[in-house]
Coordinates of C-alpha atoms in Angstrom, one line a residue:
Chain Y
M1 CA 10.6 -17.2 -0.5
R2 CA 7.9 -19.1 -2.2
P3 CA 4.2 -18.6 -1.1
S4 CA 2.2 -21.7 -0.3
C5 CA -0.3 -22.9 -2.9
F6 CA -3.8 -21.4 -2.9
S7 CA -7.0 -21.7 -4.9
Y8 CA -8.3 -18.6 -6.5
T9 CA -11.9 -17.4 -7.2
R10 CA -13.4 -14.1 -8.4
A11 CA -16.5 -13.0 -6.6
S12 CA -19.0 -11.2 -8.9
D13 CA -21.2 -9.9 -6.1
T14 CA -21.2 -9.6 -2.3
R15 CA -23.3 -12.7 -1.8
E16 CA -20.9 -14.8 -3.8
A17 CA -18.0 -13.3 -1.7
L18 CA -19.7 -14.0 1.6
D19 CA -20.5 -17.6 0.5
A20 CA -16.9 -18.2 -0.5
A21 CA -15.7 -16.7 2.8
R22 CA -18.0 -19.0 4.7
R23 CA -16.2 -21.9 3.1
G24 CA -12.9 -20.5 4.6
G25 CA -11.7 -18.3 1.8
R26 CA -9.7 -15.1 2.4
Y27 CA -10.6 -11.8 0.7
I28 CA -8.0 -10.1 -1.5
A29 CA -8.5 -6.5 -2.6
G30 CA -5.5 -4.4 -3.6
G31 CA -3.3 -7.2 -2.4
T32 CA -0.3 -5.0 -1.6
T33 CA 0.1 -6.3 1.9
L34 CA -1.3 -9.8 1.5
V35 CA 0.8 -10.8 -1.5
D36 CA 4.0 -9.4 0.1
L37 CA 3.3 -11.3 3.3
M38 CA 2.4 -14.5 1.4
R39 CA 5.8 -14.3 -0.3
E40 CA 7.4 -14.0 3.2
T41 CA 5.2 -17.0 4.2
V42 CA 3.8 -14.9 7.1
E43 CA 0.4 -15.3 5.5
R44 CA -0.5 -18.7 4.1
P45 CA -4.1 -18.6 2.9
E46 CA -5.4 -21.7 1.2
S47 CA -8.0 -19.9 -0.8
L48 CA -8.2 -16.4 -2.1
I49 CA -11.5 -14.6 -3.0
D50 CA -10.9 -11.7 -5.3
I51 CA -13.3 -9.0 -4.3
S52 CA -11.9 -6.3 -6.6
G53 CA -15.0 -6.6 -8.9
L54 CA -17.5 -5.8 -6.2
P55 CA -19.4 -2.5 -6.4
L56 CA -17.8 -0.9 -3.4
R57 CA -15.9 1.9 -5.2
E58 CA -18.0 5.0 -4.5
V59 CA -17.1 8.1 -2.5
R60 CA -20.1 10.1 -1.6
A61 CA -21.3 12.8 0.9
T62 CA -23.8 11.4 3.4
E63 CA -27.1 13.2 4.1
G64 CA -25.9 14.6 7.4
G65 CA -22.8 16.2 5.7
G66 CA -20.3 13.4 6.4
L67 CA -18.5 11.2 3.9
R68 CA -18.8 7.6 3.0
I69 CA -15.8 5.9 1.3
G70 CA -16.4 2.5 -0.3
A71 CA -14.1 -0.2 0.9
L72 CA -12.7 -0.8 -2.6
V73 CA -11.9 2.8 -3.3
R74 CA -8.2 3.0 -4.1
M75 CA -6.1 5.1 -1.8
A76 CA -5.2 7.4 -4.8
E77 CA -8.9 7.8 -5.7
A78 CA -9.9 8.7 -2.2
A79 CA -7.1 11.2 -1.9
A80 CA -8.0 12.8 -5.2
H81 CA -11.7 12.9 -4.6
P82 CA -13.0 16.5 -4.5
K83 CA -15.4 15.8 -1.6
A84 CA -12.6 14.2 0.5
R85 CA -10.3 17.1 -0.2
A86 CA -12.9 19.7 0.5
L87 CA -14.4 18.3 3.6
Y88 CA -11.5 16.4 5.3
P89 CA -8.1 17.5 4.0
V90 CA -6.6 15.4 6.8
I91 CA -7.8 12.3 5.0
A92 CA -6.4 13.3 1.7
E93 CA -3.1 14.3 3.2
S94 CA -2.7 11.2 5.3
L95 CA -3.3 9.1 2.2
E96 CA -0.9 11.1 0.0
L97 CA 1.8 10.8 2.6
S98 CA 1.4 7.0 2.6
A99 CA 3.3 4.4 0.6
S100 CA 4.2 5.3 -3.1
A101 CA 2.1 6.4 -6.0
Q102 CA 2.1 2.9 -7.4
L103 CA 0.9 1.3 -4.2
R104 CA -1.8 4.0 -3.8
N105 CA -3.1 3.1 -7.2
M106 CA -3.4 -0.5 -6.1
A107 CA -4.3 -0.5 -2.4
T108 CA -7.8 0.0 -1.1
I109 CA -9.3 1.8 1.9
G110 CA -10.7 -1.4 3.3
G111 CA -7.3 -3.1 2.9
N112 CA -5.5 -0.2 4.3
I113 CA -7.3 -0.4 7.7
M114 CA -6.8 -4.2 7.6
Q115 CA -3.0 -4.0 6.9
R116 CA -0.7 -5.7 9.2
T117 CA 2.2 -4.3 11.2
R118 CA 5.6 -3.6 9.7
C119 CA 7.4 -5.0 12.8
T120 CA 10.4 -6.7 11.3
Y121 CA 10.1 -9.6 13.7
F122 CA 6.5 -10.2 12.6
R123 CA 7.7 -10.3 9.0
D124 CA 10.6 -12.6 9.8
V125 CA 9.2 -16.1 10.2
T126 CA 12.4 -17.2 12.0
A127 CA 11.8 -14.7 14.8
D128 CA 9.6 -15.1 17.9
C129 CA 6.3 -13.2 17.4
N130 CA 3.1 -13.6 19.4
K131 CA 1.1 -11.9 16.7
R132 CA 2.3 -14.4 14.0
E133 CA 2.7 -17.4 16.2
P134 CA 0.8 -17.0 19.5
G135 CA 2.8 -18.0 22.5
S136 CA 6.2 -17.9 20.8
G137 CA 7.2 -14.6 22.5
C138 CA 8.1 -11.1 21.4
A139 CA 11.5 -10.6 19.9
A140 CA 10.9 -6.9 19.7
L141 CA 10.7 -6.4 23.4
K142 CA 14.5 -6.8 23.8
G143 CA 15.3 -6.4 20.1
H144 CA 15.7 -3.5 17.7
N145 CA 12.6 -1.6 18.8
R146 CA 13.4 1.9 17.6
T147 CA 10.3 2.1 15.4
H148 CA 8.0 0.3 17.8
A149 CA 5.0 1.5 19.9
I150 CA 5.1 3.4 23.2
L151 CA 1.3 3.4 23.8
G152 CA -1.1 0.6 24.1
T153 CA 1.6 -2.0 24.3
S154 CA 1.6 -5.2 26.4
D155 CA 4.2 -7.8 27.4
A156 CA 3.0 -9.8 24.4
C157 CA 3.4 -7.2 21.6
V158 CA 4.8 -3.7 21.0
A159 CA 4.1 -3.5 17.2
T160 CA 2.6 -0.3 15.7
H161 CA -0.3 -0.2 13.4
P162 CA 1.3 1.2 10.2
S163 CA -1.7 2.9 8.5
D164 CA -1.7 6.7 8.2
V165 CA -5.3 7.2 7.1
S166 CA -6.4 5.1 10.1
V167 CA -5.0 7.9 12.3
A168 CA -7.2 10.3 10.5
F169 CA -10.2 7.9 10.8
A170 CA -9.5 7.6 14.5
A171 CA -9.3 11.3 15.0
L172 CA -12.5 12.0 13.1
E173 CA -14.3 9.1 14.9
A174 CA -15.2 7.2 11.7
T175 CA -17.4 4.1 11.6
V176 CA -16.6 0.9 9.8
H177 CA -19.5 -0.7 7.8
L178 CA -19.4 -4.5 7.8
L179 CA -21.5 -7.0 5.9
G180 CA -21.7 -10.6 7.1
P181 CA -23.9 -13.7 6.7
D182 CA -26.3 -12.2 9.2
G183 CA -26.5 -8.8 7.7
E184 CA -24.9 -5.4 8.2
R185 CA -23.4 -3.9 11.3
R186 CA -21.4 -0.8 12.1
V187 CA -18.4 -0.7 14.4
P188 CA -16.9 2.6 15.7
F189 CA -13.3 2.9 14.4
A190 CA -12.1 3.1 18.0
D191 CA -13.4 -0.4 18.5
F192 CA -12.4 -1.8 15.2
L193 CA -8.7 -2.1 15.7
L194 CA -7.8 -4.1 18.8
R195 CA -5.0 -3.4 21.2
P196 CA -2.7 -6.5 21.6
G197 CA -3.2 -7.3 25.3
S198 CA -2.5 -11.0 25.7
T199 CA -4.0 -11.8 22.2
P200 CA -1.9 -9.8 19.7
H201 CA -2.9 -12.2 16.9
R202 CA -6.4 -10.7 17.1
E203 CA -6.1 -7.4 15.4
Q204 CA -9.6 -6.3 14.2
A205 CA -13.1 -6.7 15.5
I206 CA -14.1 -8.2 12.2
R207 CA -15.6 -11.7 12.3
Q208 CA -14.7 -14.6 10.0
G209 CA -16.2 -14.1 6.6
E210 CA -17.4 -10.5 7.2
L211 CA -16.7 -8.0 4.5
I212 CA -15.8 -4.3 5.0
T213 CA -18.2 -2.3 2.7
A214 CA -17.3 1.3 3.6
V215 CA -15.7 3.6 6.1
E216 CA -18.0 6.6 7.1
I217 CA -16.8 9.9 8.5
P218 CA -19.4 11.6 10.6
A219 CA -20.5 15.2 9.9
L220 CA -18.6 17.7 11.9
P221 CA -19.4 21.4 12.4
R222 CA -18.1 23.7 9.7
P223 CA -15.8 25.3 9.1
L224 CA -13.5 22.5 9.9
K225 CA -9.7 23.0 9.5
S226 CA -7.7 19.8 9.3
G227 CA -4.4 18.3 8.3
Y228 CA -1.9 15.5 8.8
L229 CA 1.8 15.7 9.8
K230 CA 4.1 12.7 9.4
V231 CA 7.6 12.5 10.8
R232 CA 9.9 9.8 9.4
D233 CA 13.4 8.8 8.7
R234 CA 13.3 9.9 5.1
Q235 CA 11.2 12.5 3.5
S236 CA 8.9 10.3 1.5
Y237 CA 7.9 6.6 1.1
E238 CA 8.5 5.6 4.7
F239 CA 6.4 4.7 7.7
A240 CA 5.8 7.2 10.5
L241 CA 8.0 7.5 13.5
T242 CA 5.3 9.8 14.8
S243 CA 2.4 11.5 13.1
A244 CA -0.5 13.7 14.0
A245 CA -4.0 14.1 12.6
V246 CA -5.7 17.3 13.7
A247 CA -9.1 18.8 13.0
L248 CA -10.3 22.0 14.6
H249 CA -13.6 23.9 14.5
V250 CA -13.1 27.4 15.8
R251 CA -16.0 29.8 16.1
H252 CA -16.0 33.3 17.4
G253 CA -12.3 32.9 18.4
V254 CA -13.0 29.8 20.5
I255 CA -12.2 26.1 19.8
R256 CA -15.5 24.3 19.8
E257 CA -14.4 20.9 18.4
A258 CA -10.9 19.4 18.5
K259 CA -10.2 16.0 17.0
V260 CA -6.7 14.7 17.5
A261 CA -5.0 11.3 17.0
A262 CA -1.4 10.2 16.7
G263 CA 0.3 7.5 14.5
G264 CA 3.6 5.6 14.7
V265 CA 3.4 5.5 18.5
G266 CA 0.5 3.2 19.3
T267 CA -0.3 -0.4 18.8
V268 CA -3.5 1.1 17.3
P269 CA -4.0 4.6 16.0
W270 CA -3.9 6.6 19.2
K271 CA -6.8 9.0 19.9
L272 CA -5.5 11.8 22.1
T273 CA -8.7 12.6 24.1
T274 CA -6.7 14.4 26.9
V275 CA -5.3 16.7 24.3
E276 CA -8.7 17.3 22.8
R277 CA -10.2 18.1 26.2
H278 CA -7.5 20.6 26.9
L279 CA -8.3 22.5 23.6
V280 CA -12.1 22.6 23.6
G281 CA -13.5 25.9 25.0
E282 CA -10.1 27.7 24.8
R283 CA -8.8 30.4 22.5
P284 CA -6.1 29.4 20.1
S285 CA -2.6 30.5 21.1
A286 CA 1.0 29.3 21.0
A287 CA 0.8 28.6 24.8
L288 CA -2.4 26.5 24.3
W289 CA -0.9 24.4 21.6
A290 CA 2.2 23.7 23.8
A291 CA 0.2 23.0 26.9
A292 CA -2.2 20.6 25.1
A293 CA 0.6 18.8 23.2
D294 CA 2.4 18.3 26.5
K295 CA -0.3 15.7 27.3
A296 CA 0.2 13.8 24.1
A297 CA 2.6 11.2 25.5
D298 CA 0.7 10.6 28.8
G299 CA 1.1 7.0 29.7
A300 CA 3.8 6.3 27.2
Q301 CA 6.1 3.3 27.9
P302 CA 9.2 3.7 25.8
L303 CA 11.5 0.8 25.0
Q304 CA 15.2 0.7 24.9
Y305 CA 15.7 2.2 21.4
N306 CA 12.6 4.5 21.2
R307 CA 13.1 6.7 24.2
F308 CA 13.0 9.7 21.8
K309 CA 9.4 9.0 20.8
P310 CA 7.5 10.7 23.7
E311 CA 9.2 14.0 23.1
L312 CA 9.0 13.6 19.3
L313 CA 5.3 12.9 19.7
K314 CA 4.7 16.0 21.8
R315 CA 6.5 18.2 19.3
T316 CA 4.7 16.6 16.3
V317 CA 1.3 17.3 17.9
E318 CA 2.3 20.8 18.9
R319 CA 3.5 21.6 15.4
Q320 CA 0.4 20.3 13.8
L321 CA -1.9 22.1 16.2
R322 CA 0.0 25.3 15.3
V323 CA -0.3 24.5 11.6
V324 CA -4.0 23.7 11.6
G325 CA -4.8 26.4 14.2
G326 CA -3.1 29.0 12.1
M327 CA -5.0 28.0 8.9
K328 CA -7.3 30.7 7.5
Chain X
M1 CA -2.2 -4.5 -33.7
S2 CA -3.9 -7.3 -31.9
S3 CA -2.4 -10.7 -32.2
E4 CA -3.6 -13.6 -30.1
S5 CA -1.2 -16.0 -28.5
V6 CA -1.9 -18.8 -26.2
S7 CA 1.0 -19.8 -24.0
A8 CA 1.6 -23.2 -22.7
V9 CA 4.7 -24.7 -21.2
P10 CA 7.4 -23.9 -21.9
P11 CA 6.8 -20.3 -22.7
P12 CA 7.0 -19.9 -26.5
A13 CA 9.5 -17.6 -28.1
E14 CA 8.2 -14.2 -29.0
P15 CA 6.9 -14.4 -32.6
D16 CA 9.2 -11.5 -33.5
D17 CA 12.2 -12.8 -31.6
P18 CA 15.0 -12.0 -33.9
S19 CA 17.5 -14.5 -32.6
S20 CA 17.6 -18.2 -32.5
A21 CA 21.1 -18.1 -31.1
P22 CA 21.5 -18.8 -27.4
T23 CA 21.0 -15.7 -25.3
R24 CA 22.3 -15.2 -21.8
R25 CA 18.9 -16.1 -20.5
T26 CA 18.4 -19.3 -22.5
F27 CA 22.0 -20.3 -21.7
I28 CA 21.4 -20.0 -18.0
A29 CA 18.1 -21.9 -18.3
T30 CA 19.8 -24.7 -20.3
T31 CA 22.7 -25.1 -18.0
T32 CA 20.4 -25.1 -15.0
A33 CA 18.4 -28.0 -16.5
V34 CA 21.6 -29.8 -17.4
G35 CA 22.8 -29.2 -13.8
G36 CA 20.2 -31.6 -12.7
V37 CA 17.4 -29.4 -11.2
A38 CA 14.2 -31.0 -12.2
V39 CA 11.7 -28.6 -13.7
A40 CA 8.2 -29.8 -13.0
G41 CA 5.8 -30.2 -15.8
G42 CA 2.5 -28.4 -15.8
V43 CA 2.4 -24.7 -15.1
V44 CA 5.2 -22.2 -15.2
G45 CA 5.2 -20.3 -12.0
G46 CA 7.9 -17.7 -12.6
S47 CA 10.2 -17.3 -9.7
F48 CA 8.2 -19.9 -7.9
L49 CA 9.6 -22.5 -10.3
V50 CA 9.1 -25.8 -8.6
G51 CA 12.2 -27.6 -7.3
S52 CA 13.0 -31.3 -7.3
E53 CA 11.3 -32.0 -4.0
E54 CA 7.9 -30.8 -5.4
A55 CA 8.4 -32.3 -8.8
A56 CA 6.6 -35.4 -7.9
A57 CA 3.8 -33.7 -6.1
A58 CA 0.5 -32.7 -7.6
A59 CA 0.5 -29.6 -9.9
P60 CA -0.2 -26.5 -7.9
P61 CA -3.5 -24.7 -8.4
A62 CA -3.6 -22.7 -11.6
S63 CA -6.0 -20.4 -13.4
R64 CA -6.5 -19.3 -16.9
V65 CA -6.4 -15.6 -17.6
S66 CA -6.7 -13.4 -20.7
L67 CA -5.1 -10.0 -20.8
R68 CA -3.6 -7.6 -23.3
V69 CA 0.1 -6.9 -23.0
N70 CA 1.4 -4.0 -25.1
G71 CA -1.6 -4.3 -27.4
A72 CA -1.3 -8.1 -27.9
R73 CA -4.0 -10.4 -26.5
R74 CA -2.5 -13.1 -24.4
T75 CA -4.3 -16.1 -22.8
V76 CA -2.3 -18.2 -20.4
T77 CA -2.8 -20.7 -17.6
V78 CA -0.5 -19.9 -14.7
D79 CA 0.2 -21.1 -11.2
N80 CA -2.0 -18.9 -9.0
R81 CA 1.2 -17.7 -7.2
T82 CA 2.7 -16.2 -10.3
S83 CA 3.2 -12.4 -10.1
L84 CA 2.5 -10.2 -13.1
L85 CA 6.3 -9.5 -13.1
D86 CA 7.1 -13.1 -13.4
L87 CA 4.4 -13.6 -16.1
L88 CA 6.0 -10.8 -18.1
R89 CA 9.6 -11.9 -17.6
E90 CA 9.5 -15.7 -17.4
H91 CA 6.5 -16.4 -19.5
F92 CA 6.4 -13.7 -22.1
G93 CA 10.1 -13.0 -22.3
L94 CA 9.5 -9.3 -21.6
T95 CA 12.5 -8.8 -19.4
G96 CA 12.4 -5.0 -19.5
S97 CA 10.5 -4.8 -16.3
K98 CA 13.0 -5.6 -13.6
K99 CA 12.9 -7.5 -10.4
G100 CA 14.6 -5.5 -7.6
C101 CA 13.1 -6.1 -4.2
N102 CA 10.1 -8.2 -5.2
A103 CA 8.3 -6.6 -2.3
G104 CA 6.9 -3.3 -3.7
A105 CA 9.7 -1.3 -2.2
C106 CA 11.9 -0.3 -5.1
G107 CA 9.6 0.3 -8.1
A108 CA 11.9 -1.4 -10.7
C109 CA 8.9 -3.6 -11.8
T110 CA 6.6 -0.6 -12.4
V111 CA 4.2 -1.1 -15.4
L112 CA 0.9 0.4 -16.4
V113 CA -2.2 -1.6 -15.7
D114 CA -5.2 -0.1 -17.3
G115 CA -3.2 3.1 -17.7
Q116 CA -2.2 3.4 -14.1
R117 CA 1.3 2.7 -12.7
H118 CA 1.4 -0.5 -10.5
N119 CA 4.0 -2.6 -8.9
A120 CA 4.0 -5.8 -11.1
C121 CA 5.7 -7.8 -8.3
L122 CA 2.8 -7.4 -6.0
T123 CA 0.2 -8.1 -8.6
L124 CA -1.1 -11.7 -8.9
A125 CA -1.3 -12.5 -12.6
V126 CA -4.5 -14.5 -12.3
R127 CA -6.3 -11.3 -11.2
L128 CA -5.7 -9.5 -14.5
E129 CA -8.6 -10.9 -16.5
G130 CA -9.4 -8.3 -19.2
A131 CA -6.6 -6.0 -18.1
E132 CA -4.5 -3.9 -20.4
V133 CA -0.8 -4.0 -19.4
T134 CA 1.8 -1.7 -20.8
T135 CA 5.5 -2.4 -20.2
I136 CA 8.6 -0.5 -21.2
E137 CA 8.7 -2.7 -24.4
G138 CA 5.4 -1.2 -25.4
L139 CA 6.2 2.4 -24.9
A140 CA 7.9 3.4 -28.1
D141 CA 5.9 4.0 -31.3
G142 CA 7.8 1.7 -33.7
D143 CA 11.2 3.2 -34.0
E144 CA 10.2 6.4 -32.3
L145 CA 11.0 6.5 -28.7
H146 CA 8.4 7.8 -26.2
P147 CA 9.4 11.4 -25.3
L148 CA 10.3 10.3 -21.7
Q149 CA 12.6 7.5 -23.1
Q150 CA 14.3 10.1 -25.3
A151 CA 14.5 12.5 -22.3
F152 CA 16.3 9.9 -20.2
I153 CA 18.9 9.6 -23.0
D154 CA 19.2 13.3 -23.5
E155 CA 19.5 14.0 -19.8
D156 CA 21.8 11.0 -19.2
A157 CA 19.3 10.0 -16.4
F158 CA 20.9 6.7 -15.5
Q159 CA 24.1 4.9 -14.8
C160 CA 23.6 1.1 -14.4
G161 CA 20.2 1.3 -15.9
Y162 CA 18.6 -1.4 -13.8
C163 CA 15.9 0.9 -12.3
T164 CA 15.4 2.8 -15.6
P165 CA 12.4 0.9 -17.1
G166 CA 10.6 1.3 -13.8
Q167 CA 11.6 4.9 -13.5
I168 CA 10.3 5.6 -17.1
M169 CA 7.0 3.8 -16.6
S170 CA 6.5 5.5 -13.3
G171 CA 7.4 8.8 -14.9
V172 CA 4.8 8.2 -17.6
G173 CA 2.2 7.6 -14.9
C174 CA 3.4 10.7 -12.9
I175 CA 3.0 12.9 -16.0
K176 CA -0.4 11.5 -16.8
E177 CA -1.5 12.1 -13.2
G178 CA -0.4 15.7 -13.5
H179 CA 2.0 15.7 -10.5
T180 CA 4.8 17.6 -12.3
D181 CA 4.4 21.2 -11.4
S182 CA 7.7 21.5 -9.6
P183 CA 10.9 19.4 -9.1
E184 CA 9.7 18.9 -5.5
E185 CA 6.3 17.6 -6.6
I186 CA 8.0 15.2 -9.1
R187 CA 10.4 14.0 -6.4
E188 CA 7.5 13.2 -4.0
W189 CA 5.4 11.5 -6.6
M190 CA 8.4 9.5 -8.0
S191 CA 9.5 8.4 -4.5
G192 CA 8.3 4.8 -5.2
N193 CA 11.2 4.3 -7.5
I194 CA 14.6 3.9 -6.0
C195 CA 17.9 4.5 -7.9
R196 CA 21.0 3.0 -6.3
C197 CA 23.2 5.1 -8.6
G198 CA 21.6 8.2 -7.3
C199 CA 20.6 9.7 -10.7
Y200 CA 17.6 11.5 -9.1
V201 CA 18.5 15.0 -10.2
K202 CA 18.6 14.0 -13.9
I203 CA 15.5 11.7 -13.6
V204 CA 13.5 14.6 -12.2
R205 CA 14.8 16.8 -15.0
A206 CA 13.8 14.2 -17.6
V207 CA 10.3 14.0 -16.2
E208 CA 10.0 17.7 -15.8
Q209 CA 11.1 18.4 -19.4
T210 CA 8.8 15.7 -20.9
A211 CA 5.8 17.1 -18.9
G212 CA 6.6 20.6 -20.0
R213 CA 6.6 19.6 -23.6
K214 CA 3.0 18.3 -23.4

């Protein structure tokens, strides 16, 4: 299909970007989702503000021992960054298991957390979709919903959030840094992506004209073992059916910190607090991994074609707990 | 090396275009025009070529952009909607880069932008101010094929050939990135390029051998 017309401007600094956004413009960074959706006419921005020239491309360790990833850092750059690989392997792994090498060279971290669902009905402008066209209904509820969400769903929407690195960010309790006309603010990652409820068209807690400047991962006790497991229909270059981001801090044979989240199953990256609580204070064992993972699908509401997901989710979490727990 | 060309509408023939005889492409374009489809004046928008209903409407927003393609400086004014892939194919006549899915899913359009492999179909041309683009046409050194081009021939790493330019450009990026330590690693890092003929074993072998020679 042919995208609708749009004007195009390049912002040379953040002030210029914010000014242009106040006049109704829409930011474009890597563009890998936006251009694709514009071609499908799902997105019809009248004005694009190219922010790729802004100085938001730095990855650096924070004073407390965390990590700050600039919003315009490319997925490939973040995944290859020595600090990211050393401190949070789960971030590097989740990025490298996403998309393709080409797309990772283009797409940014800020754009990644802003990316929109891969629900086929959302992408098909002839289908009913409350996210795209509020009030039109949800074709996925009684449609082909094999890949859809089982957690955090509503009568209005059952679409998953497709990002992998967002699952790692959710697990590690990252913070999103935003810059708006009134200054900076920080939003916990758990509050940044919104569950659909009755307003599935509202997907992020970002305000009109605000710019994501960075995602910050807090310091966590060391040593921290972490990793990402992604289960999908083909081995590479595919979205998750289920995934698990796991980080564990084990000291004197006891789990002191457990950070666990799941992807491919929720309308937002799904933090598994019950699983985490089950792990903290316990000694690693095969029985513990199984017992904790058994809580992973609590509250799940499967649809007609994804009844396999709760069991697959439990097994995914159990396997990744075993993998990370067994790391030296 | 550097030659400047400023493109207007219609896209000019390549300076080194050897043939003035009708090609398949010019033939199709000519018959389409004769067939009565109005082609709007103004800016060429690649696959978003304007149909008759819009012909009378105002020209769509366009921007001027200067970039280098295979070493040659190009300055063009394009419809903002034009992708890099359409700029290359429809504007510059560089039809080596292929349009498969036009959605970033198949990799047939892979080119190097500032030395990194990108999907040209998802890249808006107007965003490439100052960029250096390398396509399959710019890979050989004169008559000497790039080692990976030669390896694709030696290994017979294609059947229909449609995905091959994208495979080779992606392979060049993959080798440059250093993700060629094993066939498994090459398969993972080449997964953004789909081959309907299923020549993956030979494609992996061509990339592996070229990387090994470096």
